[in-house]
């Protein structure tokens, strides 16, 4: 990633939006692939959010997906502090919808927003964006993030996050 791309990404992700200084992530318009997918990330306000950028035939994406699903499933049902959402790339909405069914994901899935896509220099997947409960980007990782590193990043954030009512994300 070049300096220019880092600057664009930081402006997009960290710039205050108006008097409320709401996270720019919460304002991204999303194109849902699954029926449970929100139209914006504001639905996840108050929770630590792992955004997983995937492509349909990516084996490392599937491994990252399984790790996140396991971590989320380990949470108490009454206290959902961590949530994940997938953003698919590598085709139009109809192709992605068909391909994403193979994941059998408990997570909401959207297409990857063009506004965010244009700021990334590296197009490889998986890519993982971890946002704190206020929507601030804490970690951006390209490639598979091992469990130890992922837990180390998330555990500190979870300690500062209040329990959310279970949204029955894992059935």
PDB file of C-alpha atoms in Angstrom:
ATOM      1  CA  UNK A   1       0.000   0.000   0.000  1.00  0.00           C
ATOM      2  CA  UNK A   2       1.430   3.367  -0.977  1.00  0.00           C
ATOM      3  CA  UNK A   3       1.452   6.475   1.201  1.00  0.00           C
ATOM      4  CA  UNK A   4      -1.297   7.973  -0.980  1.00  0.00           C
ATOM      5  CA  UNK A   5      -3.523   4.946  -0.447  1.00  0.00           C
ATOM      6  CA  UNK A   6      -2.914   5.001   3.310  1.00  0.00           C
ATOM      7  CA  UNK A   7      -3.868   8.686   3.418  1.00  0.00           C
ATOM      8  CA  UNK A   8      -7.041   8.124   1.407  1.00  0.00           C
ATOM      9  CA  UNK A   9      -7.991   5.160   3.575  1.00  0.00           C
ATOM     10  CA  UNK A  10      -7.396   7.119   6.780  1.00  0.00           C
ATOM     11  CA  UNK A  11      -9.422  10.101   5.552  1.00  0.00           C
ATOM     12  CA  UNK A  12     -12.245   7.790   4.552  1.00  0.00           C
ATOM     13  CA  UNK A  13     -12.217   5.796   7.754  1.00  0.00           C
ATOM     14  CA  UNK A  14     -11.299   8.287  10.437  1.00  0.00           C
ATOM     15  CA  UNK A  15     -12.561  11.696   9.325  1.00  0.00           C
ATOM     16  CA  UNK A  16     -15.357  13.093  11.489  1.00  0.00           C
ATOM     17  CA  UNK A  17     -18.711  13.373   9.741  1.00  0.00           C
ATOM     18  CA  UNK A  18     -20.565  16.354  11.151  1.00  0.00           C
ATOM     19  CA  UNK A  19     -21.170  17.458  14.688  1.00  0.00           C
ATOM     20  CA  UNK A  20     -21.801  13.948  16.005  1.00  0.00           C
ATOM     21  CA  UNK A  21     -18.450  12.756  14.602  1.00  0.00           C
ATOM     22  CA  UNK A  22     -20.027   9.456  13.642  1.00  0.00           C
ATOM     23  CA  UNK A  23     -17.713   6.824  12.215  1.00  0.00           C
ATOM     24  CA  UNK A  24     -17.369   7.032   8.429  1.00  0.00           C
ATOM     25  CA  UNK A  25     -17.723   3.245   8.424  1.00  0.00           C
ATOM     26  CA  UNK A  26     -21.238   3.641   9.804  1.00  0.00           C
ATOM     27  CA  UNK A  27     -22.092   5.865   6.848  1.00  0.00           C
ATOM     28  CA  UNK A  28     -20.978   3.506   4.069  1.00  0.00           C
ATOM     29  CA  UNK A  29     -23.907   2.451   1.893  1.00  0.00           C
ATOM     30  CA  UNK A  30     -24.010  -1.329   1.601  1.00  0.00           C
ATOM     31  CA  UNK A  31     -25.559  -3.605  -1.017  1.00  0.00           C
ATOM     32  CA  UNK A  32     -26.918  -6.648   0.830  1.00  0.00           C
ATOM     33  CA  UNK A  33     -26.381 -10.145  -0.535  1.00  0.00           C
ATOM     34  CA  UNK A  34     -28.114 -11.957   2.336  1.00  0.00           C
ATOM     35  CA  UNK A  35     -31.534 -10.936   3.676  1.00  0.00           C
ATOM     36  CA  UNK A  36     -30.140 -10.173   7.156  1.00  0.00           C
ATOM     37  CA  UNK A  37     -27.499  -7.756   5.851  1.00  0.00           C
ATOM     38  CA  UNK A  38     -27.975  -4.123   6.886  1.00  0.00           C
ATOM     39  CA  UNK A  39     -27.894  -1.161   4.493  1.00  0.00           C
ATOM     40  CA  UNK A  40     -25.246   0.528   6.696  1.00  0.00           C
ATOM     41  CA  UNK A  41     -22.821  -0.611   9.386  1.00  0.00           C
ATOM     42  CA  UNK A  42     -24.569   1.619  11.936  1.00  0.00           C
ATOM     43  CA  UNK A  43     -26.628  -1.475  12.844  1.00  0.00           C
ATOM     44  CA  UNK A  44     -23.496  -2.769  14.615  1.00  0.00           C
ATOM     45  CA  UNK A  45     -22.874   0.347  16.700  1.00  0.00           C
ATOM     46  CA  UNK A  46     -21.813  -0.625  20.214  1.00  0.00           C
ATOM     47  CA  UNK A  47     -20.217  -3.924  19.185  1.00  0.00           C
ATOM     48  CA  UNK A  48     -16.708  -4.830  18.078  1.00  0.00           C
ATOM     49  CA  UNK A  49     -17.062  -5.511  14.360  1.00  0.00           C
ATOM     50  CA  UNK A  50     -14.862  -7.755  12.255  1.00  0.00           C
ATOM     51  CA  UNK A  51     -15.362  -6.967   8.562  1.00  0.00           C
ATOM     52  CA  UNK A  52     -14.031  -9.765   6.423  1.00  0.00           C
ATOM     53  CA  UNK A  53     -13.352  -9.016   2.759  1.00  0.00           C
ATOM     54  CA  UNK A  54     -13.594 -12.252   0.760  1.00  0.00           C
ATOM     55  CA  UNK A  55     -13.640 -13.637  -2.764  1.00  0.00           C
ATOM     56  CA  UNK A  56     -15.678 -16.742  -3.652  1.00  0.00           C
ATOM     57  CA  UNK A  57     -12.863 -19.187  -4.438  1.00  0.00           C
ATOM     58  CA  UNK A  58     -10.408 -18.016  -1.763  1.00  0.00           C
ATOM     59  CA  UNK A  59      -9.370 -20.902   0.517  1.00  0.00           C
ATOM     60  CA  UNK A  60      -7.692 -18.573   3.043  1.00  0.00           C
ATOM     61  CA  UNK A  61     -10.913 -16.538   3.183  1.00  0.00           C
ATOM     62  CA  UNK A  62     -12.805 -19.681   4.145  1.00  0.00           C
ATOM     63  CA  UNK A  63     -10.275 -20.435   6.892  1.00  0.00           C
ATOM     64  CA  UNK A  64     -10.541 -16.876   8.265  1.00  0.00           C
ATOM     65  CA  UNK A  65     -14.333 -17.148   8.110  1.00  0.00           C
ATOM     66  CA  UNK A  66     -14.307 -20.414  10.117  1.00  0.00           C
ATOM     67  CA  UNK A  67     -12.022 -18.895  12.764  1.00  0.00           C
ATOM     68  CA  UNK A  68     -14.259 -15.834  13.187  1.00  0.00           C
ATOM     69  CA  UNK A  69     -17.394 -17.987  13.302  1.00  0.00           C
ATOM     70  CA  UNK A  70     -15.864 -20.141  16.035  1.00  0.00           C
ATOM     71  CA  UNK A  71     -14.819 -17.092  18.084  1.00  0.00           C
ATOM     72  CA  UNK A  72     -18.277 -15.551  17.838  1.00  0.00           C
ATOM     73  CA  UNK A  73     -20.007 -18.803  18.689  1.00  0.00           C
ATOM     74  CA  UNK A  74     -17.893 -19.030  21.883  1.00  0.00           C
ATOM     75  CA  UNK A  75     -19.524 -15.869  23.238  1.00  0.00           C
ATOM     76  CA  UNK A  76     -22.321 -16.226  25.765  1.00  0.00           C
ATOM     77  CA  UNK A  77     -25.684 -16.023  23.940  1.00  0.00           C
ATOM     78  CA  UNK A  78     -26.820 -13.251  26.284  1.00  0.00           C
ATOM     79  CA  UNK A  79     -23.729 -11.074  25.691  1.00  0.00           C
ATOM     80  CA  UNK A  80     -22.795 -10.424  22.078  1.00  0.00           C
ATOM     81  CA  UNK A  81     -19.822  -8.044  22.112  1.00  0.00           C
ATOM     82  CA  UNK A  82     -18.200  -9.286  18.895  1.00  0.00           C
ATOM     83  CA  UNK A  83     -19.968  -9.513  15.555  1.00  0.00           C
ATOM     84  CA  UNK A  84     -18.697 -10.239  12.067  1.00  0.00           C
ATOM     85  CA  UNK A  85     -19.858  -9.330   8.613  1.00  0.00           C
ATOM     86  CA  UNK A  86     -18.543 -10.431   5.245  1.00  0.00           C
ATOM     87  CA  UNK A  87     -18.026  -8.196   2.239  1.00  0.00           C
ATOM     88  CA  UNK A  88     -17.709 -10.079  -1.027  1.00  0.00           C
ATOM     89  CA  UNK A  89     -15.812  -8.975  -4.101  1.00  0.00           C
ATOM     90  CA  UNK A  90     -14.900 -10.577  -7.403  1.00  0.00           C
ATOM     91  CA  UNK A  91     -18.171 -10.464  -9.340  1.00  0.00           C
ATOM     92  CA  UNK A  92     -21.544  -8.808  -9.708  1.00  0.00           C
ATOM     93  CA  UNK A  93     -24.200  -9.085  -6.999  1.00  0.00           C
ATOM     94  CA  UNK A  94     -25.944 -12.107  -8.558  1.00  0.00           C
ATOM     95  CA  UNK A  95     -22.719 -14.098  -9.006  1.00  0.00           C
ATOM     96  CA  UNK A  96     -21.586 -13.237  -5.483  1.00  0.00           C
ATOM     97  CA  UNK A  97     -24.964 -14.205  -4.020  1.00  0.00           C
ATOM     98  CA  UNK A  98     -24.746 -17.631  -5.640  1.00  0.00           C
ATOM     99  CA  UNK A  99     -21.108 -18.151  -4.638  1.00  0.00           C
ATOM    100  CA  UNK A 100     -21.527 -16.937  -1.055  1.00  0.00           C
ATOM    101  CA  UNK A 101     -24.153 -19.640  -0.406  1.00  0.00           C
ATOM    102  CA  UNK A 102     -21.240 -22.101  -0.387  1.00  0.00           C
ATOM    103  CA  UNK A 103     -19.859 -20.449   2.737  1.00  0.00           C
ATOM    104  CA  UNK A 104     -23.021 -21.310   4.665  1.00  0.00           C
ATOM    105  CA  UNK A 105     -22.168 -18.256   6.717  1.00  0.00           C
ATOM    106  CA  UNK A 106     -24.024 -17.180   9.842  1.00  0.00           C
ATOM    107  CA  UNK A 107     -22.819 -13.627   9.092  1.00  0.00           C
ATOM    108  CA  UNK A 108     -24.562 -10.981   7.085  1.00  0.00           C
ATOM    109  CA  UNK A 109     -22.971 -10.591   3.640  1.00  0.00           C
ATOM    110  CA  UNK A 110     -22.829  -7.512   1.425  1.00  0.00           C
ATOM    111  CA  UNK A 111     -20.887  -6.537  -1.644  1.00  0.00           C
ATOM    112  CA  UNK A 112     -17.703  -4.553  -1.041  1.00  0.00           C
ATOM    113  CA  UNK A 113     -18.522  -0.806  -1.285  1.00  0.00           C
ATOM    114  CA  UNK A 114     -16.876   0.969  -4.233  1.00  0.00           C
ATOM    115  CA  UNK A 115     -15.931   3.893  -1.995  1.00  0.00           C
ATOM    116  CA  UNK A 116     -13.782   1.625   0.142  1.00  0.00           C
ATOM    117  CA  UNK A 117     -12.543  -0.525  -2.737  1.00  0.00           C
ATOM    118  CA  UNK A 118     -11.058   2.454  -4.563  1.00  0.00           C
ATOM    119  CA  UNK A 119      -8.833   3.293  -1.601  1.00  0.00           C
ATOM    120  CA  UNK A 120      -7.193  -0.152  -1.387  1.00  0.00           C
ATOM    121  CA  UNK A 121      -3.959  -0.726  -3.264  1.00  0.00           C
ATOM    122  CA  UNK A 122      -3.914  -4.445  -2.513  1.00  0.00           C
ATOM    123  CA  UNK A 123      -6.843  -6.362  -3.954  1.00  0.00           C
ATOM    124  CA  UNK A 124      -5.916  -9.779  -2.525  1.00  0.00           C
ATOM    125  CA  UNK A 125      -8.098 -11.517   0.041  1.00  0.00           C
ATOM    126  CA  UNK A 126      -8.797 -12.152   2.805  1.00  0.00           C
ATOM    127  CA  UNK A 127      -8.618  -8.699   4.300  1.00  0.00           C
ATOM    128  CA  UNK A 128      -9.828  -8.021   7.801  1.00  0.00           C
ATOM    129  CA  UNK A 129     -10.958  -4.689   9.195  1.00  0.00           C
ATOM    130  CA  UNK A 130     -11.563  -4.627  12.955  1.00  0.00           C
ATOM    131  CA  UNK A 131     -13.603  -1.738  14.312  1.00  0.00           C
ATOM    132  CA  UNK A 132     -14.099  -0.926  17.980  1.00  0.00           C
ATOM    133  CA  UNK A 133     -17.548  -0.361  19.476  1.00  0.00           C
ATOM    134  CA  UNK A 134     -17.478   3.268  18.294  1.00  0.00           C
ATOM    135  CA  UNK A 135     -16.718   2.337  14.680  1.00  0.00           C
ATOM    136  CA  UNK A 136     -13.055   3.371  14.732  1.00  0.00           C
ATOM    137  CA  UNK A 137     -10.701   1.257  12.652  1.00  0.00           C
ATOM    138  CA  UNK A 138      -8.361  -0.528  15.068  1.00  0.00           C
ATOM    139  CA  UNK A 139      -6.726  -3.089  12.775  1.00  0.00           C
ATOM    140  CA  UNK A 140      -6.474  -3.602   9.047  1.00  0.00           C
ATOM    141  CA  UNK A 141      -4.870  -6.906   8.081  1.00  0.00           C
ATOM    142  CA  UNK A 142      -4.156  -8.333   4.619  1.00  0.00           C
ATOM    143  CA  UNK A 143      -4.033 -12.127   4.412  1.00  0.00           C
ATOM    144  CA  UNK A 144      -5.020 -14.717   6.978  1.00  0.00           C
ATOM    145  CA  UNK A 145      -4.805 -13.405  10.547  1.00  0.00           C
ATOM    146  CA  UNK A 146      -3.821 -16.243  12.914  1.00  0.00           C
ATOM    147  CA  UNK A 147      -5.995 -16.933  15.947  1.00  0.00           C
ATOM    148  CA  UNK A 148      -3.407 -15.729  18.468  1.00  0.00           C
ATOM    149  CA  UNK A 149      -3.044 -12.330  16.789  1.00  0.00           C
ATOM    150  CA  UNK A 150      -6.791 -12.014  16.239  1.00  0.00           C
ATOM    151  CA  UNK A 151      -7.608 -12.816  19.878  1.00  0.00           C
ATOM    152  CA  UNK A 152      -4.903 -10.433  21.087  1.00  0.00           C
ATOM    153  CA  UNK A 153      -6.423  -7.625  19.031  1.00  0.00           C
ATOM    154  CA  UNK A 154     -10.037  -8.357  19.922  1.00  0.00           C
ATOM    155  CA  UNK A 155      -9.755  -9.228  23.628  1.00  0.00           C
ATOM    156  CA  UNK A 156      -8.697  -5.713  24.666  1.00  0.00           C
ATOM    157  CA  UNK A 157     -11.570  -4.238  22.685  1.00  0.00           C
ATOM    158  CA  UNK A 158     -14.106  -6.620  24.203  1.00  0.00           C
ATOM    159  CA  UNK A 159     -13.112  -5.573  27.726  1.00  0.00           C
ATOM    160  CA  UNK A 160     -14.199  -2.013  26.889  1.00  0.00           C
ATOM    161  CA  UNK A 161     -17.475  -3.050  25.211  1.00  0.00           C
ATOM    162  CA  UNK A 162     -20.894  -3.431  26.823  1.00  0.00           C
ATOM    163  CA  UNK A 163     -23.006  -6.535  26.240  1.00  0.00           C
ATOM    164  CA  UNK A 164     -25.505  -6.282  23.421  1.00  0.00           C
ATOM    165  CA  UNK A 165     -28.710  -8.251  23.211  1.00  0.00           C
ATOM    166  CA  UNK A 166     -28.190 -11.365  21.135  1.00  0.00           C
ATOM    167  CA  UNK A 167     -29.245 -10.768  17.544  1.00  0.00           C
ATOM    168  CA  UNK A 168     -29.226 -14.532  17.027  1.00  0.00           C
ATOM    169  CA  UNK A 169     -26.391 -14.263  14.527  1.00  0.00           C
ATOM    170  CA  UNK A 170     -25.463 -17.918  14.825  1.00  0.00           C
ATOM    171  CA  UNK A 171     -28.884 -19.519  14.933  1.00  0.00           C
TER     172      UNK A 171
END
